[in-house]
Amino acid sequence: MASKDIQVPDLGNFHDVAVIDVLVKVGDSVQVDTPLLTLETEKATMDVPSPEAGVIEALLVQRGSHVSTGTPIATVRLAETAAASPAAPAAPAAPASAAAAPSAAAAAPTATGSAAKGATAAAAAAASAPSKPAAPAVPPTPAAVAAPAQLPPINEAGFSRAHASPSVRKLARELGADLSRVRGTAQKGRISAEDLKAYVKSVLTGGGAGGAASSSALPRVNIPDFAQFGPTEVKPLTRVRRITAQRMHASWVNLPHVTQFDEADITELEQTRQTLKDRAELAGIKLTTLAFVVRACVRALQRFPDFNASLDESGENLVLKQYIHIGFAADTPQGLMVPVIRDANRLDIYETARALSELAQAARTGKLAGSQMQGGSFTISSLGGIGGTAFTPIINAPEVAILGVSRAAMRPVYREGGFVPRLMLPLSLSYDHRVIDGAAGARFAAYVASALSEVSQLIEAVP
């Protein structure tokens, strides 16, 4: 029977992605779509399914390895039905060492994984918002002393935000040094290898054990032993929740958030949606209120391009995006994921609804590709199906704004001398105050509310 190498599928812009679990072993029988590996990027975890049915002859990667698109991961002896058709010749055993090489040269891990599980993806470290944690002022020297056990413990959240290259992060991990305690002296405050070595030498020679750094860093929350108060149970966070926690913390600490509240009258919108719902269902489309919100946001982003932008690394220039890719928060059993509707400005209401449904389903079933969570320029977080009257969504950095949507409710609204029942939808717009001032935030929220009340413009064909 013929054999075939299985390769990592397209991961989009992610490279050197960490293998955090190997789900099969040599000799296992697999079917098409049987998960082989679990990979972790800074945004999500994903399983790599087998494209062939057969028996695992060799595993070319292991837990802790780093892979990219096209990396060989296993050799499968094809089932007889598959072997009868032409197959690619089996690769020699050499790929095992070839796969190990990227692992050895992979960039440093990030805060999303524990040390016991090995290195995690360098992409997460690169995507983390740069920051400049304070540390003792130590002149850089080329000397290095490696004695990790004597160094202060690593603050994983601070480590992930430190402004350092992958090679410096890797060296810091090898030395057991906390980058959040190191002051960078390179361009734009970046931490160099010399800065890191100087810090390690200073600590190990008694020049400073991190106490001074701790006093100028963010205060730590004191965590008591909760068991002293009564029975407890420790439940580890899922990988997705750990990643989300790190990214949200980085956004909240680095971006000055302001939240603008408004509400939209969607009485006519809901009547129109009910009218179109049956027609949409015949085409296999679930027409939700969120689809109309996406269309309204597209119109607002076209009117206010600063909301469809990001600050560059220097923080001195605004990058205006000529595309509109809208992300939306999807609640999954593993945690929050943000699929992205690409070129949302080119989709009509039905195409938008279909994209929402398909991406949400892929997120819930763990089949969302890394490329489907990249490139967002604006995000919508909708809690309308659950409840609430308002909330303060955290910006999905490096975006500059996010719209929160709560549950619509029928309320009395004063119109033309009397109160009338109207279906009102609460909106919560959070924005980066470095880019957007209060007046612009209020105008954007008001425009979205106005667009939702003019439903005819939301369902018209996209030019």
XYZ file of C-alpha atoms in Angstrom, residues 126-390:
265
model
C 4.582 39.696 17.657
C 0.850 40.557 17.730
C 0.915 41.752 21.347
C 0.696 45.515 21.762
C 4.188 46.915 22.400
C 4.785 48.454 25.786
C 7.725 49.759 27.785
C 7.595 48.338 31.303
C 9.826 50.167 33.741
C 12.824 48.462 35.322
C 16.028 49.412 37.128
C 18.215 51.761 35.095
C 21.223 49.554 34.344
C 23.804 50.492 31.717
C 23.999 47.812 29.033
C 26.959 45.446 29.159
C 27.740 42.444 26.978
C 28.196 40.059 29.870
C 25.621 37.398 30.639
C 25.121 35.116 33.580
C 22.492 32.382 33.333
C 21.075 31.209 36.629
C 17.316 31.184 36.118
C 16.497 29.775 39.539
C 17.791 32.939 41.232
C 15.830 35.367 39.083
C 12.416 36.740 40.072
C 9.482 34.730 38.644
C 8.170 35.706 35.218
C 5.028 37.806 35.056
C 3.550 36.181 31.933
C 1.162 39.037 31.094
C 3.955 41.591 31.339
C 6.380 39.352 29.445
C 3.992 39.122 26.493
C 3.637 42.923 26.277
C 7.366 43.654 26.438
C 8.795 45.394 23.358
C 11.366 42.818 22.216
C 12.211 40.747 19.154
C 11.526 36.981 18.997
C 15.232 36.200 19.430
C 15.415 38.292 22.608
C 12.252 36.633 23.898
C 13.798 33.215 23.258
C 16.962 34.214 25.131
C 14.866 35.548 28.019
C 13.054 32.226 28.289
C 16.343 30.340 28.290
C 17.676 32.572 31.073
C 14.409 32.552 32.998
C 14.308 36.354 32.938
C 11.142 38.466 33.119
C 11.169 40.926 30.195
C 8.596 43.124 31.935
C 11.361 44.093 34.402
C 13.887 45.068 31.722
C 14.224 48.625 30.440
C 14.865 48.777 26.688
C 17.525 51.152 25.382
C 17.269 50.329 21.671
C 15.228 52.315 19.127
C 11.676 53.084 20.301
C 12.423 51.497 23.661
C 12.932 48.003 22.267
C 14.738 45.595 24.589
C 18.028 44.408 23.104
C 20.019 41.299 23.985
C 22.509 43.551 25.780
C 19.724 45.090 27.868
C 18.544 41.627 28.863
C 22.046 40.396 29.749
C 22.725 43.523 31.765
C 19.545 42.990 33.759
C 20.381 39.348 34.477
C 23.905 40.271 35.554
C 22.595 43.047 37.791
C 20.151 40.741 39.561
C 22.577 37.847 40.022
C 25.364 40.082 41.300
C 23.097 41.767 43.817
C 22.722 44.983 41.844
C 18.942 44.736 42.045
C 16.664 41.775 42.623
C 13.670 43.273 40.937
C 12.337 45.129 43.953
C 12.819 48.536 42.374
C 11.283 47.334 39.163
C 8.273 45.994 40.999
C 7.659 49.351 42.678
C 7.325 51.101 39.315
C 5.381 48.330 37.576
C 1.625 47.810 37.777
C 0.565 46.787 41.288
C -0.122 43.107 41.693
C -3.397 41.790 43.089
C -2.854 39.895 46.320
C -4.227 36.360 45.900
C -4.906 34.655 49.221
C -5.223 30.927 49.872
C -8.967 30.647 49.262
C -9.070 27.164 50.793
C -8.698 28.743 54.238
C -12.206 30.139 53.862
C -13.912 26.956 52.660
C -13.866 24.183 50.033
C -12.503 25.130 46.617
C -11.945 23.557 43.210
C -9.221 24.564 40.752
C -10.350 24.585 37.130
C -7.690 25.516 34.526
C -8.680 28.071 31.928
C -8.983 26.804 28.378
C -6.238 27.843 25.991
C -8.612 30.180 24.157
C -9.613 31.890 27.402
C -5.969 32.330 28.420
C -5.206 33.909 25.044
C -8.273 36.160 25.290
C -7.343 37.219 28.819
C -3.834 38.219 27.753
C -5.009 40.185 24.716
C -7.825 41.955 26.566
C -5.493 42.876 29.426
C -2.957 44.290 26.963
C -5.686 46.335 25.247
C -7.140 47.677 28.497
C -3.729 48.683 29.881
C -2.352 50.252 26.695
C -5.421 51.924 25.135
C -7.319 54.781 26.827
C -10.886 53.518 26.512
C -13.959 55.735 26.330
C -17.455 54.272 25.904
C -20.321 56.163 24.246
C -23.871 54.896 24.822
C -26.789 55.394 22.450
C -29.879 53.559 21.261
C -31.486 52.872 17.921
C -35.163 52.646 17.044
C -35.385 49.330 15.179
C -39.179 49.015 15.076
C -39.348 49.169 11.275
C -36.173 47.112 10.972
C -37.713 44.246 12.941
C -40.923 44.396 10.911
C -38.890 44.245 7.699
C -36.744 41.405 9.043
C -39.824 39.354 9.858
C -41.122 39.969 6.329
C -37.843 38.857 4.719
C -37.124 35.983 7.111
C -39.180 33.352 5.276
C -37.638 34.286 1.960
C -34.167 34.042 3.480
C -34.875 30.643 5.038
C -35.810 29.248 1.644
C -32.257 30.077 0.578
C -30.838 28.501 3.735
C -30.038 31.867 5.348
C -30.807 32.849 8.941
C -31.548 36.565 8.799
C -30.667 38.023 12.214
C -30.624 41.556 13.577
C -26.833 41.350 13.700
C -26.704 41.251 9.894
C -28.431 44.655 9.793
C -26.033 45.987 12.455
C -23.069 44.911 10.306
C -24.530 46.733 7.303
C -25.123 49.855 9.406
C -21.525 49.759 10.666
C -20.247 49.460 7.091
C -22.065 52.662 6.199
C -20.717 54.393 9.314
C -17.137 53.310 8.635
C -17.397 54.663 5.100
C -18.610 57.972 6.534
C -16.030 58.088 9.383
C -12.801 56.481 8.084
C -10.824 57.189 11.280
C -12.811 54.398 12.948
C -11.516 52.011 10.272
C -7.874 52.720 11.090
C -5.003 51.824 13.433
C -2.026 53.614 14.911
C 1.346 52.508 13.560
C 4.093 51.171 15.833
C 5.461 54.632 16.558
C 2.050 55.863 17.673
C 2.564 58.985 15.591
C 0.794 57.998 12.363
C -2.700 56.769 11.562
C -2.985 53.866 9.119
C -6.245 54.366 7.174
C -7.453 51.054 5.748
C -8.956 50.976 2.284
C -10.844 47.776 3.113
C -13.623 47.044 5.584
C -13.195 43.696 7.346
C -15.646 43.403 10.249
C -15.038 40.983 13.099
C -17.774 39.760 15.399
C -17.488 38.103 18.795
C -18.589 34.456 18.693
C -19.352 32.624 21.932
C -17.930 29.084 21.775
C -17.506 26.264 24.331
C -13.762 27.009 24.365
C -14.183 30.755 24.860
C -14.515 33.924 22.836
C -13.411 33.932 19.191
C -13.600 36.752 16.644
C -14.228 35.582 13.054
C -13.816 38.261 10.395
C -16.185 39.045 7.517
C -13.846 40.179 4.774
C -14.879 43.013 2.460
C -18.168 43.469 4.302
C -18.830 46.584 2.225
C -19.250 44.389 -0.867
C -21.939 42.139 0.652
C -25.699 42.691 0.625
C -27.882 41.849 3.615
C -28.339 38.205 2.606
C -24.654 37.606 1.897
C -23.802 39.226 5.212
C -26.251 36.992 7.074
C -24.843 33.881 5.364
C -21.263 34.867 6.261
C -22.259 35.431 9.896
C -23.925 32.027 10.119
C -21.124 30.089 8.438
C -18.314 31.719 10.413
C -20.137 31.345 13.730
C -20.758 27.654 13.026
C -17.091 27.111 12.138
C -16.048 28.816 15.391
C -18.365 26.678 17.528
C -17.180 23.434 15.935
C -13.481 24.293 16.105
C -13.084 24.466 12.318
C -12.275 28.161 12.053
C -9.016 28.663 10.158
C -6.407 31.122 11.395
C -6.827 33.235 8.270
C -10.526 33.663 9.114
C -9.617 35.541 12.311
C -7.081 37.918 10.785
C -7.255 41.389 9.292
C -10.274 42.795 11.122
C -10.595 46.584 11.026
C -13.662 46.973 13.301
C -15.408 44.587 15.712
C -19.001 44.065 16.869
C -19.798 42.322 20.153
C -23.483 41.400 20.352
C -25.119 40.206 23.567
C -28.600 40.737 22.188
C -29.520 37.077 22.402
C -28.641 36.963 26.102
C -29.730 40.266 27.603
C -28.481 43.398 29.282
C -29.093 47.091 28.720
C -25.491 48.273 28.149
